[in-house]
GROMACS .gro file of C-alpha atoms in nm:
model
  258
    1UNK     CA    1   4.276   0.267   3.642
    2UNK     CA    2   4.598   0.079   3.716
    3UNK     CA    3   4.807   0.324   3.518
    4UNK     CA    4   4.778   0.667   3.369
    5UNK     CA    5   4.749   0.628   2.994
    6UNK     CA    6   4.976   0.833   2.770
    7UNK     CA    7   5.235   0.916   3.035
    8UNK     CA    8   5.588   0.932   2.895
    9UNK     CA    9   5.878   0.771   3.075
   10UNK     CA   10   6.021   1.116   3.154
   11UNK     CA   11   5.691   1.226   3.307
   12UNK     CA   12   5.671   0.901   3.500
   13UNK     CA   13   6.016   0.960   3.644
   14UNK     CA   14   5.915   1.309   3.754
   15UNK     CA   15   5.618   1.158   3.934
   16UNK     CA   16   5.855   0.902   4.079
   17UNK     CA   17   6.063   1.184   4.224
   18UNK     CA   18   5.749   1.328   4.382
   19UNK     CA   19   5.676   0.990   4.538
   20UNK     CA   20   6.032   0.982   4.668
   21UNK     CA   21   5.980   1.328   4.818
   22UNK     CA   22   5.660   1.205   4.984
   23UNK     CA   23   5.862   0.915   5.127
   24UNK     CA   24   6.118   1.155   5.270
   25UNK     CA   25   5.841   1.363   5.430
   26UNK     CA   26   5.698   1.049   5.590
   27UNK     CA   27   6.042   0.954   5.721
   28UNK     CA   28   6.088   1.298   5.876
   29UNK     CA   29   5.746   1.279   6.042
   30UNK     CA   30   5.827   0.933   6.179
   31UNK     CA   31   6.109   1.077   6.386
   32UNK     CA   32   5.978   1.431   6.443
   33UNK     CA   33   5.644   1.334   6.599
   34UNK     CA   34   5.618   1.221   6.962
   35UNK     CA   35   5.720   0.858   7.019
   36UNK     CA   36   5.459   0.584   7.040
   37UNK     CA   37   5.502   0.288   7.276
   38UNK     CA   38   5.374  -0.063   7.214
   39UNK     CA   39   5.041  -0.098   7.401
   40UNK     CA   40   5.065  -0.401   7.626
   41UNK     CA   41   4.694  -0.467   7.581
   42UNK     CA   42   4.777  -0.566   7.223
   43UNK     CA   43   4.903  -0.903   7.350
   44UNK     CA   44   4.565  -0.991   7.501
   45UNK     CA   45   4.403  -1.179   7.213
   46UNK     CA   46   4.048  -1.305   7.236
   47UNK     CA   47   4.101  -1.672   7.155
   48UNK     CA   48   4.343  -1.822   7.406
   49UNK     CA   49   4.224  -2.181   7.360
   50UNK     CA   50   4.488  -2.446   7.315
   51UNK     CA   51   4.452  -2.772   7.127
   52UNK     CA   52   4.682  -3.069   7.060
   53UNK     CA   53   4.942  -2.913   7.287
   54UNK     CA   54   4.948  -2.588   7.088
   55UNK     CA   55   4.859  -2.278   7.294
   56UNK     CA   56   4.645  -2.012   7.125
   57UNK     CA   57   4.577  -2.271   6.857
   58UNK     CA   58   4.369  -2.057   6.619
   59UNK     CA   59   4.612  -1.765   6.604
   60UNK     CA   60   4.915  -1.996   6.579
   61UNK     CA   61   4.795  -2.246   6.320
   62UNK     CA   62   4.621  -1.995   6.094
   63UNK     CA   63   4.970  -1.880   5.997
   64UNK     CA   64   4.992  -2.188   5.777
   65UNK     CA   65   4.794  -1.986   5.523
   66UNK     CA   66   5.087  -1.742   5.494
   67UNK     CA   67   5.329  -2.029   5.447
   68UNK     CA   68   5.114  -2.188   5.176
   69UNK     CA   69   5.070  -1.867   4.973
   70UNK     CA   70   5.436  -1.773   5.024
   71UNK     CA   71   5.557  -2.108   4.889
   72UNK     CA   72   5.312  -2.092   4.598
   73UNK     CA   73   5.433  -1.742   4.520
   74UNK     CA   74   5.799  -1.842   4.523
   75UNK     CA   75   5.719  -2.137   4.297
   76UNK     CA   76   5.541  -1.903   4.054
   77UNK     CA   77   5.860  -1.698   4.014
   78UNK     CA   78   5.982  -1.975   3.780
   79UNK     CA   79   5.689  -1.939   3.543
   80UNK     CA   80   5.774  -1.777   3.207
   81UNK     CA   81   5.493  -1.523   3.228
   82UNK     CA   82   5.623  -1.402   3.565
   83UNK     CA   83   5.990  -1.411   3.465
   84UNK     CA   84   5.910  -1.194   3.165
   85UNK     CA   85   5.885  -0.894   3.402
   86UNK     CA   86   6.262  -0.878   3.419
   87UNK     CA   87   6.520  -0.929   3.688
   88UNK     CA   88   6.451  -0.640   3.927
   89UNK     CA   89   6.071  -0.669   3.964
   90UNK     CA   90   6.111  -1.046   3.981
   91UNK     CA   91   6.354  -1.014   4.272
   92UNK     CA   92   6.118  -0.777   4.452
   93UNK     CA   93   5.811  -0.999   4.413
   94UNK     CA   94   6.017  -1.304   4.512
   95UNK     CA   95   6.128  -1.130   4.831
   96UNK     CA   96   5.765  -1.035   4.900
   97UNK     CA   97   5.658  -1.399   4.892
   98UNK     CA   98   5.967  -1.512   5.082
   99UNK     CA   99   5.882  -1.255   5.350
  100UNK     CA  100   5.527  -1.388   5.359
  101UNK     CA  101   5.652  -1.744   5.416
  102UNK     CA  102   5.886  -1.621   5.691
  103UNK     CA  103   5.597  -1.428   5.849
  104UNK     CA  104   5.422  -1.761   5.902
  105UNK     CA  105   5.705  -1.871   6.132
  106UNK     CA  106   5.754  -1.534   6.301
  107UNK     CA  107   5.384  -1.484   6.367
  108UNK     CA  108   5.337  -1.841   6.493
  109UNK     CA  109   5.632  -1.792   6.728
  110UNK     CA  110   5.481  -1.471   6.859
  111UNK     CA  111   5.129  -1.606   6.905
  112UNK     CA  112   5.259  -1.913   7.089
  113UNK     CA  113   5.338  -1.684   7.385
  114UNK     CA  114   5.264  -1.317   7.298
  115UNK     CA  115   5.515  -1.061   7.428
  116UNK     CA  116   5.711  -0.762   7.301
  117UNK     CA  117   6.025  -0.974   7.265
  118UNK     CA  118   5.847  -1.226   7.042
  119UNK     CA  119   5.657  -0.957   6.851
  120UNK     CA  120   5.990  -0.841   6.708
  121UNK     CA  121   6.016  -1.173   6.520
  122UNK     CA  122   5.663  -1.128   6.388
  123UNK     CA  123   5.722  -0.779   6.255
  124UNK     CA  124   6.069  -0.832   6.107
  125UNK     CA  125   5.951  -1.061   5.826
  126UNK     CA  126   5.640  -0.848   5.775
  127UNK     CA  127   5.865  -0.561   5.669
  128UNK     CA  128   6.003  -0.798   5.404
  129UNK     CA  129   5.652  -0.822   5.265
  130UNK     CA  130   5.525  -0.467   5.237
  131UNK     CA  131   5.854  -0.291   5.156
  132UNK     CA  132   5.951  -0.529   4.870
  133UNK     CA  133   5.594  -0.508   4.737
  134UNK     CA  134   5.633  -0.130   4.717
  135UNK     CA  135   5.971  -0.182   4.549
  136UNK     CA  136   5.819  -0.424   4.295
  137UNK     CA  137   5.545  -0.175   4.211
  138UNK     CA  138   5.797   0.104   4.156
  139UNK     CA  139   6.056  -0.113   3.980
  140UNK     CA  140   5.829  -0.220   3.697
  141UNK     CA  141   5.695   0.131   3.644
  142UNK     CA  142   6.023   0.324   3.668
  143UNK     CA  143   6.234   0.059   3.493
  144UNK     CA  144   6.480   0.019   3.781
  145UNK     CA  145   6.810  -0.130   3.665
  146UNK     CA  146   6.952  -0.219   4.005
  147UNK     CA  147   6.849  -0.409   4.316
  148UNK     CA  148   6.986  -0.129   4.536
  149UNK     CA  149   6.649   0.050   4.585
  150UNK     CA  150   6.490  -0.285   4.679
  151UNK     CA  151   6.772  -0.349   4.922
  152UNK     CA  152   6.744   0.002   5.065
  153UNK     CA  153   6.368  -0.016   5.119
  154UNK     CA  154   6.393  -0.363   5.274
  155UNK     CA  155   6.668  -0.255   5.513
  156UNK     CA  156   6.466   0.055   5.602
  157UNK     CA  157   6.173  -0.162   5.703
  158UNK     CA  158   6.389  -0.398   5.906
  159UNK     CA  159   6.563  -0.099   6.063
  160UNK     CA  160   6.231   0.041   6.186
  161UNK     CA  161   6.164  -0.282   6.378
  162UNK     CA  162   6.516  -0.282   6.523
  163UNK     CA  163   6.474   0.083   6.617
  164UNK     CA  164   6.151   0.003   6.802
  165UNK     CA  165   6.318  -0.288   6.983
  166UNK     CA  166   6.605  -0.065   7.097
  167UNK     CA  167   6.422   0.261   7.175
  168UNK     CA  168   6.064   0.153   7.242
  169UNK     CA  169   5.935   0.398   6.979
  170UNK     CA  170   5.694   0.217   6.748
  171UNK     CA  171   5.605   0.519   6.533
  172UNK     CA  172   5.868   0.465   6.259
  173UNK     CA  173   5.740   0.110   6.209
  174UNK     CA  174   5.381   0.233   6.182
  175UNK     CA  175   5.488   0.499   5.932
  176UNK     CA  176   5.688   0.244   5.730
  177UNK     CA  177   5.393   0.008   5.708
  178UNK     CA  178   5.123   0.268   5.645
  179UNK     CA  179   5.349   0.482   5.428
  180UNK     CA  180   5.440   0.191   5.203
  181UNK     CA  181   5.070   0.123   5.143
  182UNK     CA  182   5.005   0.492   5.070
  183UNK     CA  183   5.299   0.517   4.830
  184UNK     CA  184   5.196   0.194   4.659
  185UNK     CA  185   4.846   0.333   4.600
  186UNK     CA  186   4.991   0.655   4.459
  187UNK     CA  187   5.228   0.461   4.235
  188UNK     CA  188   4.946   0.247   4.096
  189UNK     CA  189   4.732   0.555   4.034
  190UNK     CA  190   5.000   0.784   3.887
  191UNK     CA  191   5.259   0.570   3.712
  192UNK     CA  192   5.200   0.367   3.395
  193UNK     CA  193   5.275  -0.004   3.401
  194UNK     CA  194   5.381  -0.231   3.116
  195UNK     CA  195   5.166  -0.513   3.255
  196UNK     CA  196   4.795  -0.583   3.251
  197UNK     CA  197   4.578  -0.652   3.553
  198UNK     CA  198   4.749  -0.413   3.791
  199UNK     CA  199   4.414  -0.269   3.902
  200UNK     CA  200   4.393  -0.589   4.105
  201UNK     CA  201   4.641  -0.429   4.344
  202UNK     CA  202   4.347  -0.227   4.471
  203UNK     CA  203   4.172  -0.556   4.547
  204UNK     CA  204   4.487  -0.677   4.724
  205UNK     CA  205   4.494  -0.368   4.943
  206UNK     CA  206   4.118  -0.375   4.995
  207UNK     CA  207   4.136  -0.735   5.113
  208UNK     CA  208   4.421  -0.642   5.344
  209UNK     CA  209   4.211  -0.361   5.491
  210UNK     CA  210   3.940  -0.617   5.566
  211UNK     CA  211   4.205  -0.822   5.744
  212UNK     CA  212   4.307  -0.513   5.943
  213UNK     CA  213   3.944  -0.453   6.042
  214UNK     CA  214   3.917  -0.814   6.162
  215UNK     CA  215   4.230  -0.764   6.370
  216UNK     CA  216   4.087  -0.452   6.531
  217UNK     CA  217   3.762  -0.634   6.604
  218UNK     CA  218   3.933  -0.942   6.746
  219UNK     CA  219   3.717  -0.975   7.057
  220UNK     CA  220   3.396  -0.857   6.890
  221UNK     CA  221   3.426  -1.122   6.619
  222UNK     CA  222   3.499  -1.387   6.881
  223UNK     CA  223   3.186  -1.289   7.071
  224UNK     CA  224   2.973  -1.262   6.757
  225UNK     CA  225   3.071  -1.614   6.648
  226UNK     CA  226   2.990  -1.758   6.990
  227UNK     CA  227   3.356  -1.821   7.065
  228UNK     CA  228   3.410  -2.020   6.746
  229UNK     CA  229   3.676  -1.804   6.580
  230UNK     CA  230   3.844  -1.476   6.667
  231UNK     CA  231   3.898  -1.169   6.454
  232UNK     CA  232   4.274  -1.215   6.465
  233UNK     CA  233   4.254  -1.569   6.334
  234UNK     CA  234   4.035  -1.448   6.049
  235UNK     CA  235   4.281  -1.165   5.993
  236UNK     CA  236   4.558  -1.415   5.915
  237UNK     CA  237   4.337  -1.602   5.667
  238UNK     CA  238   4.211  -1.289   5.491
  239UNK     CA  239   4.560  -1.136   5.474
  240UNK     CA  240   4.687  -1.457   5.313
  241UNK     CA  241   4.397  -1.431   5.066
  242UNK     CA  242   4.514  -1.080   4.975
  243UNK     CA  243   4.851  -1.216   4.866
  244UNK     CA  244   4.686  -1.500   4.679
  245UNK     CA  245   4.508  -1.230   4.477
  246UNK     CA  246   4.853  -1.081   4.411
  247UNK     CA  247   4.979  -1.420   4.299
  248UNK     CA  248   4.686  -1.466   4.058
  249UNK     CA  249   4.757  -1.119   3.918
  250UNK     CA  250   5.115  -1.214   3.837
  251UNK     CA  251   5.020  -1.549   3.686
  252UNK     CA  252   4.760  -1.392   3.455
  253UNK     CA  253   4.946  -1.078   3.356
  254UNK     CA  254   5.009  -0.987   2.993
  255UNK     CA  255   5.239  -0.720   2.849
  256UNK     CA  256   5.058  -0.405   2.747
  257UNK     CA  257   5.136  -0.313   2.387
  258UNK     CA  258   5.282   0.029   2.332
   0.00000   0.00000   0.00000
């Protein structure tokens, strides 16, 4: 279920505090556990073929899918059914799609010539996707009245990338990304929502997990397809599909009576 039926606002806020406590625990673990360095083998993608003067063509150009869905998502923020959510969730979803559009440029820049220095510009806009999405999920359920939590979560995500760039410790970024997904799942399961269709968030996350699996199997997919397409290229396309599912959810949502 996308929400727990019969949960009062007071009970929902108590559960919100528990989610906040879980977030604090994750933050402590991010800095208490041993540091994790960026593996240099990560930059060795399977499909290094260039075309039309574009190096690593598949991994670079597949980012157009992010740009397309990001622009469509931003355009949808003007639709009455989406605007009916209210100012704070609307801002959070808008930042999610803006971050997705920016990811297209950051990821293309990185894949043009993969390196740690360029990877920073890939991950920075990605934090403006998953952290605002968490904020949007919480904002509509906890009736946030200020953009400050959205701002705080977004800056936290950006800060984790900056921290990695300065210290070389990637663990806080991993915790921010994975923790935001975990907290989003808990929020969807535990907190009631005033909007229909929110169970589709499980489909969004499930699709994203498929994209993650394609990324991990980059070389295996490339070999299995006879060198036609790599797992990382497919990852971009499937991840963009995940956010198109999110967009469809917002466009079709209806207020839940009571």
